[in-house]
mmCIF file of C-alpha atoms in Angstrom:
data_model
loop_
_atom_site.group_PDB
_atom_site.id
_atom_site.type_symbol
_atom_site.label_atom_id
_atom_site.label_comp_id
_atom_site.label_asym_id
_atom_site.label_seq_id
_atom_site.Cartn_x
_atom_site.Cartn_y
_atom_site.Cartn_z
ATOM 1 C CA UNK A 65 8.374 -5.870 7.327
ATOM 2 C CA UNK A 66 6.946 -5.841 4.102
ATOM 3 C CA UNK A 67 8.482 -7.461 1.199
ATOM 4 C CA UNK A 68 6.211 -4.600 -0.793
ATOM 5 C CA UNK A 69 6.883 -2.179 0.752
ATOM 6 C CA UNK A 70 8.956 1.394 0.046
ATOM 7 C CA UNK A 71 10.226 2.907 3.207
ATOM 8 C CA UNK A 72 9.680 6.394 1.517
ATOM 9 C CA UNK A 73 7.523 6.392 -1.611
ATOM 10 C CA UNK A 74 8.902 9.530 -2.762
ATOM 11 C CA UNK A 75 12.395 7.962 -3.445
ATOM 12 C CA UNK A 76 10.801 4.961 -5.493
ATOM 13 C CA UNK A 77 9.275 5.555 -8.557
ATOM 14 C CA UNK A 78 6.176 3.847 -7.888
ATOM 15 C CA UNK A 79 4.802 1.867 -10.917
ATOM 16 C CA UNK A 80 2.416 -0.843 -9.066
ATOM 17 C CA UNK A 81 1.667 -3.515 -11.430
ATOM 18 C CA UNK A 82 -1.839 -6.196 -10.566
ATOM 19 C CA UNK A 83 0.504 -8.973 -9.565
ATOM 20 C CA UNK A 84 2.367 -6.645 -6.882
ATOM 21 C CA UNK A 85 -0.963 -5.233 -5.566
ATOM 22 C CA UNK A 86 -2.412 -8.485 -5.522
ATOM 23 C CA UNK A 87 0.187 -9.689 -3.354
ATOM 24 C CA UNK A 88 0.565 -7.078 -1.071
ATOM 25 C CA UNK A 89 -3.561 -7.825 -0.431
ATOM 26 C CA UNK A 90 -3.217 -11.523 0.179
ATOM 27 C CA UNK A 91 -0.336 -10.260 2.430
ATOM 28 C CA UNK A 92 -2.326 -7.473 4.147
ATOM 29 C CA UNK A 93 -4.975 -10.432 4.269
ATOM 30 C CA UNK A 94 -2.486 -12.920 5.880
ATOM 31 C CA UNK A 95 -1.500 -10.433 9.253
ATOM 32 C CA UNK A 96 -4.751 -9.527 9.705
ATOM 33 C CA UNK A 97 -5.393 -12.901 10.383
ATOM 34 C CA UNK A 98 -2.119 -13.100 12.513
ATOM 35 C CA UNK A 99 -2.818 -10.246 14.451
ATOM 36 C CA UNK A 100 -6.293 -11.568 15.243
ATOM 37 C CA UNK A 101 -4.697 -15.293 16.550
ATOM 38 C CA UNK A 102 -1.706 -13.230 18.397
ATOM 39 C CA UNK A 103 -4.440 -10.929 20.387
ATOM 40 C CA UNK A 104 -6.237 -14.179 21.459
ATOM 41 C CA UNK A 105 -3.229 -15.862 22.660
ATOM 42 C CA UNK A 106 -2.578 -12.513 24.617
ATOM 43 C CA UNK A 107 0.841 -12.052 22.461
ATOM 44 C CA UNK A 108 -0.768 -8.140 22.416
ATOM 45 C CA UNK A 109 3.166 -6.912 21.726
ATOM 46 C CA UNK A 110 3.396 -9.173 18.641
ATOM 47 C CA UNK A 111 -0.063 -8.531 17.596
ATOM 48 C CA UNK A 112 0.935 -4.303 17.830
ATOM 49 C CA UNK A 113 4.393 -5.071 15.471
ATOM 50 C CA UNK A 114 2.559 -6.813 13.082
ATOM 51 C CA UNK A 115 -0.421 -4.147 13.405
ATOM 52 C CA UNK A 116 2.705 -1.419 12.237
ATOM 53 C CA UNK A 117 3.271 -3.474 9.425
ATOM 54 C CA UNK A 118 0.052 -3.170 7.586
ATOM 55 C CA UNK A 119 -0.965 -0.048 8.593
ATOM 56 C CA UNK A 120 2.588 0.571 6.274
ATOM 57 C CA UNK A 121 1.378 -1.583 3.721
ATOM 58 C CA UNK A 122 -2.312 0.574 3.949
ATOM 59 C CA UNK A 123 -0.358 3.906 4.008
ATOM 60 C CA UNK A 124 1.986 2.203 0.435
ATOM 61 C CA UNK A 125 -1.457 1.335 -1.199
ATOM 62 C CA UNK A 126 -2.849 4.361 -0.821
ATOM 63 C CA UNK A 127 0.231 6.186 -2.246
ATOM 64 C CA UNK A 128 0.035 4.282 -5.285
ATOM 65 C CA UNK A 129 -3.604 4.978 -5.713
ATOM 66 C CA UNK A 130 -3.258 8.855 -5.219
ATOM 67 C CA UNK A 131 -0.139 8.768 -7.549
ATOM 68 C CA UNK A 132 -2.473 7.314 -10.174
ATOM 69 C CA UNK A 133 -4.940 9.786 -9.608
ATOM 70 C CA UNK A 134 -2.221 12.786 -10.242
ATOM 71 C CA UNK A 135 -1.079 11.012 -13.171
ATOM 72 C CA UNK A 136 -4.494 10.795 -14.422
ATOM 73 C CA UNK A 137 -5.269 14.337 -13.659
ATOM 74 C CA UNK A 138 -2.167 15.779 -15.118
ATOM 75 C CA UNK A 139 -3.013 13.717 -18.107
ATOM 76 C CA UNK A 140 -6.364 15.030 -18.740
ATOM 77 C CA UNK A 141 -5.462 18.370 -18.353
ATOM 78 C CA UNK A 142 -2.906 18.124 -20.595
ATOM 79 C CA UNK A 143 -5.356 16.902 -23.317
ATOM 80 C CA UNK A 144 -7.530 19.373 -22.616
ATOM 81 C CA UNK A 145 -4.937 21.445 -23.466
ATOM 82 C CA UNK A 146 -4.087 20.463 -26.539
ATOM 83 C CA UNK A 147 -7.349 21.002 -27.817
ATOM 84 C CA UNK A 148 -7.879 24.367 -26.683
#
């Protein structure tokens, strides 16, 4: 599993940083490759473990990304606000 990754986002305060999201995209990068090899050696049960793996990754990404949008969001309203 995922060095990365945060079994339940909504426990973690999540507060991705470039180096961490970098990491976890040469990572992503790195089973995709495996997962390729393993399906052409026919290890297809491998191959599906590792599949789970980044689709977790995927699924942590996005979470971060949406979280940043709310922040953003809340932000702006909040500004807007103000100036009302």
């Amino acid at each position: 599993m995922s060095a990365v990754f945060a079994p339940d986002p909504t426990i973690y305060s999540v507060n991705p940083n470039s180096v961490s999201v970098q990491r976890l995209l040469d990572e992503n990068d790195h089973i995709i490759q495996l997962v390729a090899e393993l399906s052409r050696k026919g290890n297809l049960e491998e191959a599906a473990q590792l599949q789970l793996v980044l689709q977790r990754n995927i699924v942590y990404l996005v979470s971060m990304v949406d979280q940043q949008k709310m922040e953003r969001s809340h932000s702006m309203q909040s500004v807007g606000t103000r100036t009302n």
